[in-house]
Amino acid sequence: MSASTSRQAPVIIITGTPGTGKTTHAQLLVQESPIPLQHINVGEWVKEKGLYEEYDEEWQSYTVDEDKLVDELEPLASAGGIILDWHTSEVFPERWADLVVVLRCDHTRLWDRLEKRNYPLKKIQENNEAEIMEVVLDEARSSYPPEIVVELRSENTEDLEANVARIVQWIEAWRKNQEPSEQ
Ligand SMILES: Nc1ncnc2c1ncn2[C@@H]1O[C@H](COP(=O)(O)OP(=O)(O)OP(=O)(O)O)[C@@H](O)[C@H]1O
């Protein structure tokens, strides 16, 4: 059992290869959730709060200072009521997580989404390969108990809406579980 028993609201991690739809899901979930949730786009946080060691020009990405990141997020995770949106999950301690959603997408569709962002070819290839090899899914499965890791397809709007509805149902059930049982 996670540390959630002392929280009023859960910690939901939404992970997946870049472009699978984490931010799109998190934004809709904030709107649909029966309880207030704060969406933390971890990549943006890292930039805004300077939680990185350096900027890698070649890969056009930041090398994250993971210790600083975890320290910064700790109070928020302890309080609960957050969605952590990031392409990697193993950095977040197991005790934080109540639900880990891993978004998946067909790799050709993913390629198109990343191309639209004008990513360098190398970065598109790397992400595409990671999606095919299930890197993010494997990482989540090796970092959290299997019963809290859910793999969901994110190909189209129907998937998006169904996934968010499913997470909302999970939140309702989580809330019920937190209520003290009647004697
Ligand atoms: N289920 C979906 N149906 C249709 N379009 C989607 C879906 N998921 C994502 N997209 C589209 O794909 C693009 C990338 O989505 P988004 O920014 O949410 O991905 P991400 O996983 O958060 O990426 P990153 O890790 O780089 O932040 C956006 O243009 C978004 O509209």
CSV table of C-alpha atoms and ligand atoms in Angstrom, one decimal:
chain,number,residue,atom,x,y,z
A,1,MET,CA,0.0,0.0,0.0
A,2,SER,CA,1.3,3.4,-0.9
A,3,ALA,CA,1.5,6.4,1.5
A,4,SER,CA,-1.8,7.6,0.1
A,5,THR,CA,-3.8,6.5,3.1
A,6,SER,CA,-2.9,9.8,4.8
A,7,ARG,CA,-3.7,12.0,1.7
A,8,GLN,CA,-6.9,13.7,0.8
A,9,ALA,CA,-6.2,13.4,-2.9
A,10,PRO,CA,-4.1,11.0,-5.0
A,11,VAL,CA,-0.8,11.4,-6.9
A,12,ILE,CA,-1.3,10.3,-10.5
A,13,ILE,CA,1.7,9.9,-12.7
A,14,ILE,CA,1.0,10.2,-16.5
A,15,THR,CA,4.0,8.9,-18.4
A,16,GLY,CA,4.8,7.9,-22.0
A,17,THR,CA,7.2,8.6,-24.8
A,18,PRO,CA,7.2,12.3,-25.9
A,19,GLY,CA,4.1,13.0,-28.1
A,20,THR,CA,1.9,10.2,-26.7
A,21,GLY,CA,-0.4,12.7,-25.2
A,22,LYS,CA,0.5,13.2,-21.5
A,23,THR,CA,-0.1,16.9,-21.4
A,24,THR,CA,-3.3,16.6,-23.4
A,25,HIS,CA,-4.6,13.9,-21.0
A,26,ALA,CA,-3.5,15.8,-17.9
A,27,GLN,CA,-5.3,19.0,-19.1
A,28,LEU,CA,-8.5,17.2,-19.7
A,29,LEU,CA,-8.3,15.3,-16.5
A,30,VAL,CA,-7.9,18.6,-14.5
A,31,GLN,CA,-11.2,19.7,-16.1
A,32,GLU,CA,-13.1,16.4,-15.6
A,33,SER,CA,-11.7,15.4,-12.2
A,34,PRO,CA,-14.3,15.3,-9.3
A,35,ILE,CA,-11.6,16.7,-7.0
A,36,PRO,CA,-9.1,19.6,-7.6
A,37,LEU,CA,-5.9,18.3,-9.2
A,38,GLN,CA,-2.8,20.4,-10.0
A,39,HIS,CA,-1.1,19.5,-13.3
A,40,ILE,CA,2.7,19.5,-13.1
A,41,ASN,CA,4.4,19.4,-16.5
A,42,VAL,CA,7.7,18.2,-15.0
A,43,GLY,CA,9.7,19.2,-18.1
A,44,GLU,CA,8.5,22.8,-17.8
A,45,TRP,CA,9.1,22.8,-14.1
A,46,VAL,CA,12.6,21.8,-14.5
A,47,LYS,CA,13.2,24.7,-16.9
A,48,GLU,CA,11.3,27.3,-14.8
A,49,LYS,CA,12.9,26.4,-11.5
A,50,GLY,CA,16.4,25.7,-12.9
A,51,LEU,CA,16.4,22.1,-11.8
A,52,TYR,CA,18.9,21.0,-14.4
A,53,GLU,CA,22.6,20.5,-14.6
A,54,GLU,CA,23.1,21.7,-18.2
A,55,TYR,CA,21.4,22.1,-21.6
A,56,ASP,CA,22.4,19.5,-24.2
A,57,GLU,CA,22.5,21.3,-27.5
A,58,GLU,CA,22.8,18.1,-29.6
A,59,TRP,CA,19.7,16.6,-28.1
A,60,GLN,CA,18.0,19.9,-27.4
A,61,SER,CA,17.1,18.8,-23.9
A,62,TYR,CA,18.0,19.5,-20.3
A,63,THR,CA,20.1,17.2,-18.1
A,64,VAL,CA,17.9,17.1,-15.0
A,65,ASP,CA,19.2,17.4,-11.5
A,66,GLU,CA,17.0,14.6,-10.2
A,67,ASP,CA,17.8,15.1,-6.5
A,68,LYS,CA,16.8,18.8,-6.7
A,69,LEU,CA,13.7,17.8,-8.6
A,70,VAL,CA,12.6,15.2,-6.0
A,71,ASP,CA,13.2,17.7,-3.2
A,72,GLU,CA,11.2,20.3,-4.9
A,73,LEU,CA,8.2,18.0,-5.6
A,74,GLU,CA,8.3,16.2,-2.2
A,75,PRO,CA,5.9,18.6,-0.3
A,76,LEU,CA,3.4,18.5,-3.2
A,77,ALA,CA,3.5,14.8,-3.5
A,78,SER,CA,3.1,14.4,0.3
A,79,ALA,CA,0.0,16.6,0.2
A,80,GLY,CA,-1.4,14.8,-2.9
A,81,GLY,CA,-3.8,16.1,-5.5
A,82,ILE,CA,-1.2,16.3,-8.3
A,83,ILE,CA,-0.7,14.9,-11.8
A,84,LEU,CA,2.9,14.4,-12.6
A,85,ASP,CA,3.3,14.6,-16.4
A,86,TRP,CA,6.7,13.4,-17.6
A,87,HIS,CA,8.3,11.0,-20.2
A,88,THR,CA,10.1,9.1,-17.4
A,89,SER,CA,8.8,7.9,-14.1
A,90,GLU,CA,11.5,6.0,-12.2
A,91,VAL,CA,12.8,9.2,-10.6
A,92,PHE,CA,9.6,9.5,-8.6
A,93,PRO,CA,9.7,7.5,-5.3
A,94,GLU,CA,7.3,4.5,-5.3
A,95,ARG,CA,5.7,5.8,-2.1
A,96,TRP,CA,4.4,8.9,-4.0
A,97,ALA,CA,2.4,7.0,-6.6
A,98,ASP,CA,-1.2,6.0,-6.4
A,99,LEU,CA,-1.7,5.5,-10.1
A,100,VAL,CA,0.8,5.3,-13.0
A,101,VAL,CA,-0.7,5.7,-16.4
A,102,VAL,CA,1.5,4.8,-19.3
A,103,LEU,CA,0.3,6.2,-22.6
A,104,ARG,CA,1.1,4.3,-25.8
A,105,CYS,CA,0.8,5.3,-29.5
A,106,ASP,CA,1.3,3.6,-32.8
A,107,HIS,CA,4.9,4.6,-33.8
A,108,THR,CA,4.0,6.0,-37.3
A,109,ARG,CA,1.4,8.3,-35.7
A,110,LEU,CA,3.9,9.3,-33.1
A,111,TRP,CA,6.4,10.0,-35.8
A,112,ASP,CA,3.9,12.4,-37.4
A,113,ARG,CA,3.2,14.1,-34.1
A,114,LEU,CA,6.9,14.7,-33.4
A,115,GLU,CA,7.6,15.8,-37.0
A,116,LYS,CA,5.0,18.5,-36.6
A,117,ARG,CA,7.0,19.9,-33.6
A,118,ASN,CA,10.0,20.3,-35.9
A,119,TYR,CA,12.1,18.0,-33.7
A,120,PRO,CA,15.5,17.1,-35.1
A,121,LEU,CA,15.4,13.8,-37.1
A,122,LYS,CA,17.7,12.1,-34.5
A,123,LYS,CA,15.3,13.0,-31.7
A,124,ILE,CA,12.3,11.7,-33.6
A,125,GLN,CA,14.1,8.5,-34.4
A,126,GLU,CA,15.2,8.0,-30.8
A,127,ASN,CA,11.7,8.5,-29.4
A,128,ASN,CA,10.1,6.4,-32.1
A,129,GLU,CA,12.5,3.5,-31.3
A,130,ALA,CA,11.8,4.0,-27.6
A,131,GLU,CA,8.1,3.6,-28.2
A,132,ILE,CA,8.6,0.5,-30.3
A,133,MET,CA,10.8,-1.0,-27.6
A,134,GLU,CA,8.4,-0.1,-24.8
A,135,VAL,CA,11.1,1.7,-22.9
A,136,VAL,CA,8.7,3.9,-20.8
A,137,LEU,CA,6.4,1.0,-20.1
A,138,ASP,CA,9.2,-1.2,-18.9
A,139,GLU,CA,10.5,1.5,-16.7
A,140,ALA,CA,7.2,2.1,-15.0
A,141,ARG,CA,6.7,-1.6,-14.6
A,142,SER,CA,10.1,-2.0,-12.9
A,143,SER,CA,9.5,1.0,-10.7
A,144,TYR,CA,6.0,0.5,-9.3
A,145,PRO,CA,3.8,-2.4,-8.2
A,146,PRO,CA,1.9,-3.9,-11.1
A,147,GLU,CA,-1.5,-3.2,-9.6
A,148,ILE,CA,-1.0,0.6,-10.0
A,149,VAL,CA,0.5,0.6,-13.5
A,150,VAL,CA,-2.1,1.0,-16.3
A,151,GLU,CA,-1.2,1.0,-20.0
A,152,LEU,CA,-3.6,3.0,-22.2
A,153,ARG,CA,-3.7,3.7,-26.0
A,154,SER,CA,-3.6,7.3,-27.0
A,155,GLU,CA,-4.2,7.2,-30.8
A,156,ASN,CA,-7.2,9.5,-31.2
A,157,THR,CA,-9.8,11.7,-29.4
A,158,GLU,CA,-12.0,8.7,-28.6
A,159,ASP,CA,-9.1,7.2,-26.7
A,160,LEU,CA,-8.4,10.4,-24.9
A,161,GLU,CA,-11.9,10.8,-23.7
A,162,ALA,CA,-12.3,7.1,-22.7
A,163,ASN,CA,-8.9,7.2,-20.9
A,164,VAL,CA,-9.8,10.3,-18.9
A,165,ALA,CA,-13.2,8.9,-18.1
A,166,ARG,CA,-11.5,5.8,-16.8
A,167,ILE,CA,-9.1,7.8,-14.6
A,168,VAL,CA,-12.0,9.8,-13.2
A,169,GLN,CA,-13.7,6.5,-12.3
A,170,TRP,CA,-10.5,5.4,-10.6
A,171,ILE,CA,-10.4,8.7,-8.6
A,172,GLU,CA,-14.0,8.1,-7.4
A,173,ALA,CA,-13.0,4.6,-6.3
A,174,TRP,CA,-9.9,5.9,-4.6
A,175,ARG,CA,-11.9,8.5,-2.7
A,176,LYS,CA,-14.3,5.8,-1.5
A,177,ASN,CA,-11.4,3.7,-0.3
A,178,GLN,CA,-10.1,6.7,1.8
A,179,GLU,CA,-13.4,7.1,3.6
A,180,PRO,CA,-13.4,5.7,7.1
A,181,SER,CA,-15.5,2.5,7.1
A,182,GLU,CA,-18.7,2.5,9.1
A,183,GLN,CA,-18.6,0.5,12.3
B,1,LIG,N1,-5.2,10.8,-28.0
B,1,LIG,C1,-4.9,11.8,-28.8
B,1,LIG,N2,-5.7,12.0,-29.9
B,1,LIG,C2,-5.4,13.0,-30.8
B,1,LIG,N3,-4.3,13.8,-30.7
B,1,LIG,C3,-3.5,13.5,-29.7
B,1,LIG,C4,-3.7,12.5,-28.7
B,1,LIG,N4,-2.7,12.6,-27.8
B,1,LIG,C5,-1.9,13.6,-28.2
B,1,LIG,N5,-2.3,14.1,-29.3
B,1,LIG,C6,-1.7,15.2,-30.0
B,1,LIG,O1,-0.3,14.9,-30.1
B,1,LIG,C7,0.5,16.0,-29.8
B,1,LIG,C8,1.4,15.8,-28.6
B,1,LIG,O2,0.6,15.7,-27.5
B,1,LIG,P1,1.1,16.1,-26.0
B,1,LIG,O3,1.8,17.4,-26.1
B,1,LIG,O4,-0.1,16.0,-25.1
B,1,LIG,O5,2.1,14.9,-25.8
B,1,LIG,P2,3.1,14.7,-24.6
B,1,LIG,O6,3.2,13.3,-24.4
B,1,LIG,O7,2.7,15.6,-23.4
B,1,LIG,O8,4.5,15.2,-25.2
B,1,LIG,P3,5.8,15.7,-24.3
B,1,LIG,O9,6.4,14.6,-23.6
B,1,LIG,O10,6.8,16.1,-25.4
B,1,LIG,O11,5.4,16.9,-23.5
B,1,LIG,C9,-0.5,17.2,-29.7
B,1,LIG,O12,-0.6,17.9,-30.9
B,1,LIG,C10,-1.8,16.5,-29.3
B,1,LIG,O13,-2.9,17.3,-29.7
